[in-house]
PDB file of C-alpha atoms in Angstrom:
ATOM      1  CA  UNK A1073       0.000   0.000   0.000  1.00  0.00           C
ATOM      2  CA  UNK A1074       1.325   3.418  -0.896  1.00  0.00           C
ATOM      3  CA  UNK A1075       1.560   6.254   1.587  1.00  0.00           C
ATOM      4  CA  UNK A1076      -0.682   8.293  -0.700  1.00  0.00           C
ATOM      5  CA  UNK A1077      -3.406   5.634  -0.559  1.00  0.00           C
ATOM      6  CA  UNK A1078      -3.135   5.247   3.221  1.00  0.00           C
ATOM      7  CA  UNK A1079      -3.365   9.023   3.705  1.00  0.00           C
ATOM      8  CA  UNK A1080      -6.460   9.218   1.503  1.00  0.00           C
ATOM      9  CA  UNK A1081      -8.126   6.347   3.350  1.00  0.00           C
ATOM     10  CA  UNK A1082      -7.338   7.959   6.707  1.00  0.00           C
ATOM     11  CA  UNK A1083      -8.648  11.337   5.571  1.00  0.00           C
ATOM     12  CA  UNK A1084      -5.428  13.381   5.856  1.00  0.00           C
ATOM     13  CA  UNK A1085      -2.817  14.703   3.468  1.00  0.00           C
ATOM     14  CA  UNK A1086       0.155  12.605   2.446  1.00  0.00           C
ATOM     15  CA  UNK A1087       2.491  15.268   3.838  1.00  0.00           C
ATOM     16  CA  UNK A1088       0.823  15.119   7.269  1.00  0.00           C
ATOM     17  CA  UNK A1089       0.963  11.321   7.337  1.00  0.00           C
ATOM     18  CA  UNK A1090       4.639  11.496   6.445  1.00  0.00           C
ATOM     19  CA  UNK A1091       5.217  13.880   9.365  1.00  0.00           C
ATOM     20  CA  UNK A1092       3.419  11.489  11.720  1.00  0.00           C
ATOM     21  CA  UNK A1093       5.473   8.535  10.513  1.00  0.00           C
ATOM     22  CA  UNK A1094       8.766  10.410  10.883  1.00  0.00           C
ATOM     23  CA  UNK A1095       7.876  11.808  14.293  1.00  0.00           C
ATOM     24  CA  UNK A1096       7.994  15.413  13.105  1.00  0.00           C
ATOM     25  CA  UNK A1097       4.450  15.917  14.355  1.00  0.00           C
ATOM     26  CA  UNK A1098       2.333  14.041  16.866  1.00  0.00           C
ATOM     27  CA  UNK A1099      -1.144  12.840  16.006  1.00  0.00           C
ATOM     28  CA  UNK A1100      -4.165  13.004  18.281  1.00  0.00           C
ATOM     29  CA  UNK A1101      -5.700  10.090  20.143  1.00  0.00           C
ATOM     30  CA  UNK A1102      -8.636   9.835  17.746  1.00  0.00           C
ATOM     31  CA  UNK A1103      -6.305   9.476  14.766  1.00  0.00           C
ATOM     32  CA  UNK A1104      -4.205   6.910  16.625  1.00  0.00           C
ATOM     33  CA  UNK A1105      -7.268   4.752  17.262  1.00  0.00           C
ATOM     34  CA  UNK A1106      -8.448   5.214  13.686  1.00  0.00           C
ATOM     35  CA  UNK A1107      -5.030   4.173  12.347  1.00  0.00           C
ATOM     36  CA  UNK A1108      -4.936   1.096  14.590  1.00  0.00           C
ATOM     37  CA  UNK A1109      -8.334   0.033  13.257  1.00  0.00           C
ATOM     38  CA  UNK A1110      -7.246   0.760   9.693  1.00  0.00           C
ATOM     39  CA  UNK A1111      -4.134  -1.422   9.901  1.00  0.00           C
ATOM     40  CA  UNK A1112      -5.818  -3.955  12.202  1.00  0.00           C
ATOM     41  CA  UNK A1113      -3.138  -3.640  14.890  1.00  0.00           C
ATOM     42  CA  UNK A1114      -3.078  -2.469  18.506  1.00  0.00           C
ATOM     43  CA  UNK A1115      -2.315   1.098  19.501  1.00  0.00           C
ATOM     44  CA  UNK A1116       0.559  -0.276  21.612  1.00  0.00           C
ATOM     45  CA  UNK A1117       2.078  -1.713  18.429  1.00  0.00           C
ATOM     46  CA  UNK A1118       1.835   1.660  16.671  1.00  0.00           C
ATOM     47  CA  UNK A1119       3.441   3.369  19.671  1.00  0.00           C
ATOM     48  CA  UNK A1120       6.314   0.889  19.726  1.00  0.00           C
ATOM     49  CA  UNK A1121       5.352  -0.507  23.133  1.00  0.00           C
ATOM     50  CA  UNK A1122       5.056  -4.077  21.843  1.00  0.00           C
ATOM     51  CA  UNK A1123       6.201  -6.144  18.870  1.00  0.00           C
ATOM     52  CA  UNK A1124       2.821  -7.862  18.691  1.00  0.00           C
ATOM     53  CA  UNK A1125       0.476  -6.633  16.025  1.00  0.00           C
ATOM     54  CA  UNK A1126      -2.569  -8.142  17.705  1.00  0.00           C
ATOM     55  CA  UNK A1127      -3.494  -8.492  21.380  1.00  0.00           C
ATOM     56  CA  UNK A1128      -2.304 -11.744  22.937  1.00  0.00           C
ATOM     57  CA  UNK A1129      -4.777 -12.448  25.693  1.00  0.00           C
ATOM     58  CA  UNK A1130      -4.952 -16.029  26.871  1.00  0.00           C
ATOM     59  CA  UNK A1131      -7.907 -17.688  25.180  1.00  0.00           C
ATOM     60  CA  UNK A1132     -10.183 -20.338  26.602  1.00  0.00           C
ATOM     61  CA  UNK A1133      -8.467 -22.941  24.428  1.00  0.00           C
ATOM     62  CA  UNK A1134      -5.213 -22.273  26.267  1.00  0.00           C
ATOM     63  CA  UNK A1135      -6.700 -22.942  29.660  1.00  0.00           C
ATOM     64  CA  UNK A1136      -5.915 -26.358  31.120  1.00  0.00           C
ATOM     65  CA  UNK A1137      -8.657 -28.930  31.085  1.00  0.00           C
ATOM     66  CA  UNK A1138     -10.051 -30.076  34.419  1.00  0.00           C
ATOM     67  CA  UNK A1139      -8.360 -33.468  34.146  1.00  0.00           C
ATOM     68  CA  UNK A1140      -5.024 -31.717  33.631  1.00  0.00           C
ATOM     69  CA  UNK A1141      -5.404 -29.850  36.901  1.00  0.00           C
ATOM     70  CA  UNK A1142      -6.364 -32.842  39.021  1.00  0.00           C
ATOM     71  CA  UNK A1143      -7.902 -32.483  42.454  1.00  0.00           C
ATOM     72  CA  UNK A1144      -5.680 -29.484  43.333  1.00  0.00           C
ATOM     73  CA  UNK A1145      -7.414 -26.969  41.082  1.00  0.00           C
ATOM     74  CA  UNK A1146      -6.067 -23.795  42.673  1.00  0.00           C
ATOM     75  CA  UNK A1147      -6.943 -20.294  41.565  1.00  0.00           C
ATOM     76  CA  UNK A1148      -7.508 -18.999  38.051  1.00  0.00           C
ATOM     77  CA  UNK A1149      -4.165 -17.152  38.075  1.00  0.00           C
ATOM     78  CA  UNK A1150      -2.465 -20.408  39.040  1.00  0.00           C
ATOM     79  CA  UNK A1151      -4.018 -22.129  36.027  1.00  0.00           C
ATOM     80  CA  UNK A1152      -3.201 -19.295  33.614  1.00  0.00           C
ATOM     81  CA  UNK A1153       0.434 -19.039  34.738  1.00  0.00           C
ATOM     82  CA  UNK A1154       0.815 -22.807  34.529  1.00  0.00           C
ATOM     83  CA  UNK A1155      -0.388 -22.734  30.929  1.00  0.00           C
ATOM     84  CA  UNK A1156       1.816 -19.764  29.992  1.00  0.00           C
ATOM     85  CA  UNK A1157       4.937 -21.481  31.319  1.00  0.00           C
ATOM     86  CA  UNK A1158       4.029 -24.900  29.882  1.00  0.00           C
ATOM     87  CA  UNK A1159       3.280 -23.525  26.409  1.00  0.00           C
ATOM     88  CA  UNK A1160       6.343 -21.268  26.383  1.00  0.00           C
ATOM     89  CA  UNK A1161       8.584 -24.169  27.390  1.00  0.00           C
ATOM     90  CA  UNK A1162       7.102 -26.187  24.518  1.00  0.00           C
ATOM     91  CA  UNK A1163       7.947 -23.342  22.113  1.00  0.00           C
ATOM     92  CA  UNK A1164      11.533 -23.240  23.413  1.00  0.00           C
ATOM     93  CA  UNK A1165      12.017 -26.970  22.912  1.00  0.00           C
ATOM     94  CA  UNK A1166      10.512 -26.809  19.414  1.00  0.00           C
ATOM     95  CA  UNK A1167      13.062 -24.102  18.574  1.00  0.00           C
ATOM     96  CA  UNK A1168      15.834 -26.233  20.079  1.00  0.00           C
ATOM     97  CA  UNK A1169      14.720 -29.129  17.897  1.00  0.00           C
ATOM     98  CA  UNK A1170      15.028 -26.899  14.828  1.00  0.00           C
ATOM     99  CA  UNK A1171      18.533 -25.861  15.858  1.00  0.00           C
ATOM    100  CA  UNK A1172      19.393 -29.541  16.247  1.00  0.00           C
ATOM    101  CA  UNK A1173      22.269 -29.242  18.733  1.00  0.00           C
ATOM    102  CA  UNK A1174      22.220 -31.831  21.537  1.00  0.00           C
ATOM    103  CA  UNK A1175      24.619 -29.855  23.730  1.00  0.00           C
ATOM    104  CA  UNK A1176      22.351 -26.838  23.545  1.00  0.00           C
ATOM    105  CA  UNK A1177      19.223 -28.856  24.325  1.00  0.00           C
ATOM    106  CA  UNK A1178      20.911 -30.530  27.301  1.00  0.00           C
ATOM    107  CA  UNK A1179      22.202 -27.250  28.693  1.00  0.00           C
ATOM    108  CA  UNK A1180      18.829 -25.516  28.361  1.00  0.00           C
ATOM    109  CA  UNK A1181      17.204 -28.540  30.001  1.00  0.00           C
ATOM    110  CA  UNK A1182      19.705 -28.378  32.876  1.00  0.00           C
ATOM    111  CA  UNK A1183      18.955 -24.683  33.391  1.00  0.00           C
ATOM    112  CA  UNK A1184      15.185 -25.192  33.483  1.00  0.00           C
ATOM    113  CA  UNK A1185      15.439 -28.260  35.708  1.00  0.00           C
ATOM    114  CA  UNK A1186      17.615 -26.333  38.183  1.00  0.00           C
ATOM    115  CA  UNK A1187      14.989 -23.575  38.332  1.00  0.00           C
ATOM    116  CA  UNK A1188      12.201 -26.087  38.991  1.00  0.00           C
ATOM    117  CA  UNK A1189      14.340 -27.934  41.535  1.00  0.00           C
ATOM    118  CA  UNK A1190      15.134 -24.777  43.485  1.00  0.00           C
ATOM    119  CA  UNK A1191      11.527 -23.589  43.644  1.00  0.00           C
ATOM    120  CA  UNK A1192      10.210 -27.027  44.582  1.00  0.00           C
ATOM    121  CA  UNK A1193      12.788 -27.441  47.318  1.00  0.00           C
ATOM    122  CA  UNK A1194      12.042 -23.994  48.762  1.00  0.00           C
ATOM    123  CA  UNK A1195       8.351 -24.899  48.991  1.00  0.00           C
ATOM    124  CA  UNK A1196       9.164 -28.342  50.394  1.00  0.00           C
ATOM    125  CA  UNK A1197      11.589 -26.993  52.992  1.00  0.00           C
ATOM    126  CA  UNK A1198       9.204 -24.296  54.202  1.00  0.00           C
ATOM    127  CA  UNK A1199       7.906 -26.898  56.622  1.00  0.00           C
ATOM    128  CA  UNK A1200      10.947 -27.659  58.756  1.00  0.00           C
ATOM    129  CA  UNK A1201       9.532 -31.028  59.780  1.00  0.00           C
ATOM    130  CA  UNK A1202       9.637 -32.414  56.221  1.00  0.00           C
ATOM    131  CA  UNK A1203      12.295 -35.079  55.769  1.00  0.00           C
ATOM    132  CA  UNK A1204      15.338 -34.111  53.701  1.00  0.00           C
ATOM    133  CA  UNK A1205      16.198 -37.657  52.609  1.00  0.00           C
ATOM    134  CA  UNK A1206      15.081 -37.004  49.013  1.00  0.00           C
ATOM    135  CA  UNK A1207      17.795 -34.327  48.572  1.00  0.00           C
ATOM    136  CA  UNK A1208      21.558 -34.767  48.463  1.00  0.00           C
ATOM    137  CA  UNK A1209      22.632 -31.100  48.342  1.00  0.00           C
ATOM    138  CA  UNK A1210      23.239 -29.441  51.697  1.00  0.00           C
ATOM    139  CA  UNK A1211      20.112 -27.711  53.027  1.00  0.00           C
ATOM    140  CA  UNK A1212      21.977 -24.492  53.801  1.00  0.00           C
ATOM    141  CA  UNK A1213      23.852 -24.307  50.518  1.00  0.00           C
ATOM    142  CA  UNK A1214      21.537 -25.608  47.786  1.00  0.00           C
ATOM    143  CA  UNK A1215      20.201 -22.161  46.843  1.00  0.00           C
ATOM    144  CA  UNK A1216      23.648 -20.715  46.160  1.00  0.00           C
ATOM    145  CA  UNK A1217      24.852 -23.896  44.444  1.00  0.00           C
ATOM    146  CA  UNK A1218      21.768 -24.086  42.224  1.00  0.00           C
ATOM    147  CA  UNK A1219      21.957 -20.397  41.309  1.00  0.00           C
ATOM    148  CA  UNK A1220      25.638 -20.789  40.423  1.00  0.00           C
ATOM    149  CA  UNK A1221      24.864 -23.811  38.231  1.00  0.00           C
ATOM    150  CA  UNK A1222      22.129 -21.834  36.449  1.00  0.00           C
ATOM    151  CA  UNK A1223      24.495 -18.940  35.779  1.00  0.00           C
ATOM    152  CA  UNK A1224      27.072 -21.348  34.334  1.00  0.00           C
ATOM    153  CA  UNK A1225      24.393 -22.956  32.176  1.00  0.00           C
ATOM    154  CA  UNK A1226      23.488 -19.536  30.769  1.00  0.00           C
ATOM    155  CA  UNK A1227      27.136 -18.934  29.879  1.00  0.00           C
ATOM    156  CA  UNK A1228      27.311 -22.366  28.219  1.00  0.00           C
ATOM    157  CA  UNK A1229      24.116 -21.694  26.254  1.00  0.00           C
ATOM    158  CA  UNK A1230      25.597 -18.441  24.989  1.00  0.00           C
ATOM    159  CA  UNK A1231      28.865 -20.143  24.084  1.00  0.00           C
ATOM    160  CA  UNK A1232      27.192 -23.000  22.203  1.00  0.00           C
ATOM    161  CA  UNK A1233      25.015 -20.604  20.214  1.00  0.00           C
ATOM    162  CA  UNK A1234      27.976 -18.392  19.341  1.00  0.00           C
ATOM    163  CA  UNK A1235      30.557 -21.082  18.571  1.00  0.00           C
ATOM    164  CA  UNK A1236      28.119 -23.236  16.666  1.00  0.00           C
ATOM    165  CA  UNK A1237      26.837 -20.208  14.783  1.00  0.00           C
ATOM    166  CA  UNK A1238      23.339 -21.417  15.512  1.00  0.00           C
ATOM    167  CA  UNK A1239      20.488 -19.072  14.659  1.00  0.00           C
ATOM    168  CA  UNK A1240      16.914 -18.992  13.431  1.00  0.00           C
ATOM    169  CA  UNK A1241      15.185 -16.232  11.481  1.00  0.00           C
ATOM    170  CA  UNK A1242      12.355 -15.250  13.834  1.00  0.00           C
ATOM    171  CA  UNK A1243       9.870 -12.411  14.229  1.00  0.00           C
ATOM    172  CA  UNK A1244       6.559 -12.028  16.083  1.00  0.00           C
ATOM    173  CA  UNK A1245       4.714 -12.788  12.826  1.00  0.00           C
ATOM    174  CA  UNK A1246       6.770 -15.920  12.111  1.00  0.00           C
ATOM    175  CA  UNK A1247       6.321 -17.139  15.684  1.00  0.00           C
ATOM    176  CA  UNK A1248       2.570 -16.484  15.546  1.00  0.00           C
ATOM    177  CA  UNK A1249       2.212 -18.412  12.302  1.00  0.00           C
ATOM    178  CA  UNK A1250       4.305 -21.359  13.422  1.00  0.00           C
ATOM    179  CA  UNK A1251       3.308 -21.879  17.033  1.00  0.00           C
ATOM    180  CA  UNK A1252      -0.402 -20.988  17.051  1.00  0.00           C
ATOM    181  CA  UNK A1253      -1.581 -20.730  20.681  1.00  0.00           C
ATOM    182  CA  UNK A1254       1.930 -21.284  22.016  1.00  0.00           C
ATOM    183  CA  UNK A1255       2.869 -17.909  20.559  1.00  0.00           C
ATOM    184  CA  UNK A1256       0.176 -16.173  22.594  1.00  0.00           C
ATOM    185  CA  UNK A1257       1.539 -17.728  25.773  1.00  0.00           C
ATOM    186  CA  UNK A1258       5.081 -16.742  24.828  1.00  0.00           C
ATOM    187  CA  UNK A1259       4.133 -13.116  24.142  1.00  0.00           C
ATOM    188  CA  UNK A1260       2.201 -12.867  27.402  1.00  0.00           C
ATOM    189  CA  UNK A1261       5.073 -14.415  29.343  1.00  0.00           C
ATOM    190  CA  UNK A1262       7.522 -11.906  27.820  1.00  0.00           C
ATOM    191  CA  UNK A1263       5.305  -9.005  28.880  1.00  0.00           C
ATOM    192  CA  UNK A1264       4.817 -10.352  32.411  1.00  0.00           C
ATOM    193  CA  UNK A1265       8.529 -11.133  32.834  1.00  0.00           C
ATOM    194  CA  UNK A1266       9.668  -7.706  31.635  1.00  0.00           C
ATOM    195  CA  UNK A1267       7.088  -5.995  33.827  1.00  0.00           C
ATOM    196  CA  UNK A1268       8.374  -8.009  36.777  1.00  0.00           C
ATOM    197  CA  UNK A1269      11.996  -7.087  35.996  1.00  0.00           C
ATOM    198  CA  UNK A1270      11.095  -3.408  35.765  1.00  0.00           C
ATOM    199  CA  UNK A1271       9.261  -3.536  39.079  1.00  0.00           C
ATOM    200  CA  UNK A1272      12.385  -4.861  40.817  1.00  0.00           C
ATOM    201  CA  UNK A1273      15.021  -2.832  39.005  1.00  0.00           C
ATOM    202  CA  UNK A1274      13.108   0.379  38.356  1.00  0.00           C
ATOM    203  CA  UNK A1275      14.512   0.382  34.836  1.00  0.00           C
ATOM    204  CA  UNK A1276      12.340   0.849  31.782  1.00  0.00           C
ATOM    205  CA  UNK A1277      14.714   0.335  28.872  1.00  0.00           C
TER     206      UNK A1277
END
Protein backbone atom coordinates (compact mmCIF):
# COMPACT_ATOMS: atom_id res chain seq x y z
CA UNK A 1 0.00 0.00 0.00
CA UNK A 2 1.33 3.42 -0.90
CA UNK A 3 1.56 6.25 1.59
CA UNK A 4 -0.68 8.29 -0.70
CA UNK A 5 -3.41 5.63 -0.56
CA UNK A 6 -3.13 5.25 3.22
CA UNK A 7 -3.37 9.02 3.71
CA UNK A 8 -6.46 9.22 1.50
CA UNK A 9 -8.13 6.35 3.35
CA UNK A 10 -7.34 7.96 6.71
CA UNK A 11 -8.65 11.34 5.57
CA UNK A 12 -5.43 13.38 5.86
CA UNK A 13 -2.82 14.70 3.47
CA UNK A 14 0.15 12.61 2.45
CA UNK A 15 2.49 15.27 3.84
CA UNK A 16 0.82 15.12 7.27
CA UNK A 17 0.96 11.32 7.34
CA UNK A 18 4.64 11.50 6.44
CA UNK A 19 5.22 13.88 9.37
CA UNK A 20 3.42 11.49 11.72
CA UNK A 21 5.47 8.53 10.51
CA UNK A 22 8.77 10.41 10.88
CA UNK A 23 7.88 11.81 14.29
CA UNK A 24 7.99 15.41 13.10
CA UNK A 25 4.45 15.92 14.36
CA UNK A 26 2.33 14.04 16.87
CA UNK A 27 -1.14 12.84 16.01
CA UNK A 28 -4.16 13.00 18.28
CA UNK A 29 -5.70 10.09 20.14
CA UNK A 30 -8.64 9.84 17.75
CA UNK A 31 -6.31 9.48 14.77
CA UNK A 32 -4.21 6.91 16.62
CA UNK A 33 -7.27 4.75 17.26
CA UNK A 34 -8.45 5.21 13.69
CA UNK A 35 -5.03 4.17 12.35
CA UNK A 36 -4.94 1.10 14.59
CA UNK A 37 -8.33 0.03 13.26
CA UNK A 38 -7.25 0.76 9.69
CA UNK A 39 -4.13 -1.42 9.90
CA UNK A 40 -5.82 -3.95 12.20
CA UNK A 41 -3.14 -3.64 14.89
CA UNK A 42 -3.08 -2.47 18.51
CA UNK A 43 -2.31 1.10 19.50
CA UNK A 44 0.56 -0.28 21.61
CA UNK A 45 2.08 -1.71 18.43
CA UNK A 46 1.83 1.66 16.67
CA UNK A 47 3.44 3.37 19.67
CA UNK A 48 6.31 0.89 19.73
CA UNK A 49 5.35 -0.51 23.13
CA UNK A 50 5.06 -4.08 21.84
CA UNK A 51 6.20 -6.14 18.87
CA UNK A 52 2.82 -7.86 18.69
CA UNK A 53 0.48 -6.63 16.02
CA UNK A 54 -2.57 -8.14 17.70
CA UNK A 55 -3.49 -8.49 21.38
CA UNK A 56 -2.30 -11.74 22.94
CA UNK A 57 -4.78 -12.45 25.69
CA UNK A 58 -4.95 -16.03 26.87
CA UNK A 59 -7.91 -17.69 25.18
CA UNK A 60 -10.18 -20.34 26.60
CA UNK A 61 -8.47 -22.94 24.43
CA UNK A 62 -5.21 -22.27 26.27
CA UNK A 63 -6.70 -22.94 29.66
CA UNK A 64 -5.92 -26.36 31.12
CA UNK A 65 -8.66 -28.93 31.08
CA UNK A 66 -10.05 -30.08 34.42
CA UNK A 67 -8.36 -33.47 34.15
CA UNK A 68 -5.02 -31.72 33.63
CA UNK A 69 -5.40 -29.85 36.90
CA UNK A 70 -6.36 -32.84 39.02
CA UNK A 71 -7.90 -32.48 42.45
CA UNK A 72 -5.68 -29.48 43.33
CA UNK A 73 -7.41 -26.97 41.08
CA UNK A 74 -6.07 -23.79 42.67
CA UNK A 75 -6.94 -20.29 41.56
CA UNK A 76 -7.51 -19.00 38.05
CA UNK A 77 -4.16 -17.15 38.07
CA UNK A 78 -2.47 -20.41 39.04
CA UNK A 79 -4.02 -22.13 36.03
CA UNK A 80 -3.20 -19.29 33.61
CA UNK A 81 0.43 -19.04 34.74
CA UNK A 82 0.82 -22.81 34.53
CA UNK A 83 -0.39 -22.73 30.93
CA UNK A 84 1.82 -19.76 29.99
CA UNK A 85 4.94 -21.48 31.32
CA UNK A 86 4.03 -24.90 29.88
CA UNK A 87 3.28 -23.52 26.41
CA UNK A 88 6.34 -21.27 26.38
CA UNK A 89 8.58 -24.17 27.39
CA UNK A 90 7.10 -26.19 24.52
CA UNK A 91 7.95 -23.34 22.11
CA UNK A 92 11.53 -23.24 23.41
CA UNK A 93 12.02 -26.97 22.91
CA UNK A 94 10.51 -26.81 19.41
CA UNK A 95 13.06 -24.10 18.57
CA UNK A 96 15.83 -26.23 20.08
CA UNK A 97 14.72 -29.13 17.90
CA UNK A 98 15.03 -26.90 14.83
CA UNK A 99 18.53 -25.86 15.86
CA UNK A 100 19.39 -29.54 16.25
CA UNK A 101 22.27 -29.24 18.73
CA UNK A 102 22.22 -31.83 21.54
CA UNK A 103 24.62 -29.86 23.73
CA UNK A 104 22.35 -26.84 23.55
CA UNK A 105 19.22 -28.86 24.32
CA UNK A 106 20.91 -30.53 27.30
CA UNK A 107 22.20 -27.25 28.69
CA UNK A 108 18.83 -25.52 28.36
CA UNK A 109 17.20 -28.54 30.00
CA UNK A 110 19.71 -28.38 32.88
CA UNK A 111 18.96 -24.68 33.39
CA UNK A 112 15.19 -25.19 33.48
CA UNK A 113 15.44 -28.26 35.71
CA UNK A 114 17.61 -26.33 38.18
CA UNK A 115 14.99 -23.58 38.33
CA UNK A 116 12.20 -26.09 38.99
CA UNK A 117 14.34 -27.93 41.54
CA UNK A 118 15.13 -24.78 43.48
CA UNK A 119 11.53 -23.59 43.64
CA UNK A 120 10.21 -27.03 44.58
CA UNK A 121 12.79 -27.44 47.32
CA UNK A 122 12.04 -23.99 48.76
CA UNK A 123 8.35 -24.90 48.99
CA UNK A 124 9.16 -28.34 50.39
CA UNK A 125 11.59 -26.99 52.99
CA UNK A 126 9.20 -24.30 54.20
CA UNK A 127 7.91 -26.90 56.62
CA UNK A 128 10.95 -27.66 58.76
CA UNK A 129 9.53 -31.03 59.78
CA UNK A 130 9.64 -32.41 56.22
CA UNK A 131 12.29 -35.08 55.77
CA UNK A 132 15.34 -34.11 53.70
CA UNK A 133 16.20 -37.66 52.61
CA UNK A 134 15.08 -37.00 49.01
CA UNK A 135 17.79 -34.33 48.57
CA UNK A 136 21.56 -34.77 48.46
CA UNK A 137 22.63 -31.10 48.34
CA UNK A 138 23.24 -29.44 51.70
CA UNK A 139 20.11 -27.71 53.03
CA UNK A 140 21.98 -24.49 53.80
CA UNK A 141 23.85 -24.31 50.52
CA UNK A 142 21.54 -25.61 47.79
CA UNK A 143 20.20 -22.16 46.84
CA UNK A 144 23.65 -20.71 46.16
CA UNK A 145 24.85 -23.90 44.44
CA UNK A 146 21.77 -24.09 42.22
CA UNK A 147 21.96 -20.40 41.31
CA UNK A 148 25.64 -20.79 40.42
CA UNK A 149 24.86 -23.81 38.23
CA UNK A 150 22.13 -21.83 36.45
CA UNK A 151 24.50 -18.94 35.78
CA UNK A 152 27.07 -21.35 34.33
CA UNK A 153 24.39 -22.96 32.18
CA UNK A 154 23.49 -19.54 30.77
CA UNK A 155 27.14 -18.93 29.88
CA UNK A 156 27.31 -22.37 28.22
CA UNK A 157 24.12 -21.69 26.25
CA UNK A 158 25.60 -18.44 24.99
CA UNK A 159 28.87 -20.14 24.08
CA UNK A 160 27.19 -23.00 22.20
CA UNK A 161 25.01 -20.60 20.21
CA UNK A 162 27.98 -18.39 19.34
CA UNK A 163 30.56 -21.08 18.57
CA UNK A 164 28.12 -23.24 16.67
CA UNK A 165 26.84 -20.21 14.78
CA UNK A 166 23.34 -21.42 15.51
CA UNK A 167 20.49 -19.07 14.66
CA UNK A 168 16.91 -18.99 13.43
CA UNK A 169 15.19 -16.23 11.48
CA UNK A 170 12.36 -15.25 13.83
CA UNK A 171 9.87 -12.41 14.23
CA UNK A 172 6.56 -12.03 16.08
CA UNK A 173 4.71 -12.79 12.83
CA UNK A 174 6.77 -15.92 12.11
CA UNK A 175 6.32 -17.14 15.68
CA UNK A 176 2.57 -16.48 15.55
CA UNK A 177 2.21 -18.41 12.30
CA UNK A 178 4.30 -21.36 13.42
CA UNK A 179 3.31 -21.88 17.03
CA UNK A 180 -0.40 -20.99 17.05
CA UNK A 181 -1.58 -20.73 20.68
CA UNK A 182 1.93 -21.28 22.02
CA UNK A 183 2.87 -17.91 20.56
CA UNK A 184 0.18 -16.17 22.59
CA UNK A 185 1.54 -17.73 25.77
CA UNK A 186 5.08 -16.74 24.83
CA UNK A 187 4.13 -13.12 24.14
CA UNK A 188 2.20 -12.87 27.40
CA UNK A 189 5.07 -14.42 29.34
CA UNK A 190 7.52 -11.91 27.82
CA UNK A 191 5.31 -9.00 28.88
CA UNK A 192 4.82 -10.35 32.41
CA UNK A 193 8.53 -11.13 32.83
CA UNK A 194 9.67 -7.71 31.64
CA UNK A 195 7.09 -6.00 33.83
CA UNK A 196 8.37 -8.01 36.78
CA UNK A 197 12.00 -7.09 36.00
CA UNK A 198 11.10 -3.41 35.76
CA UNK A 199 9.26 -3.54 39.08
CA UNK A 200 12.38 -4.86 40.82
CA UNK A 201 15.02 -2.83 39.01
CA UNK A 202 13.11 0.38 38.36
CA UNK A 203 14.51 0.38 34.84
CA UNK A 204 12.34 0.85 31.78
CA UNK A 205 14.71 0.34 28.87
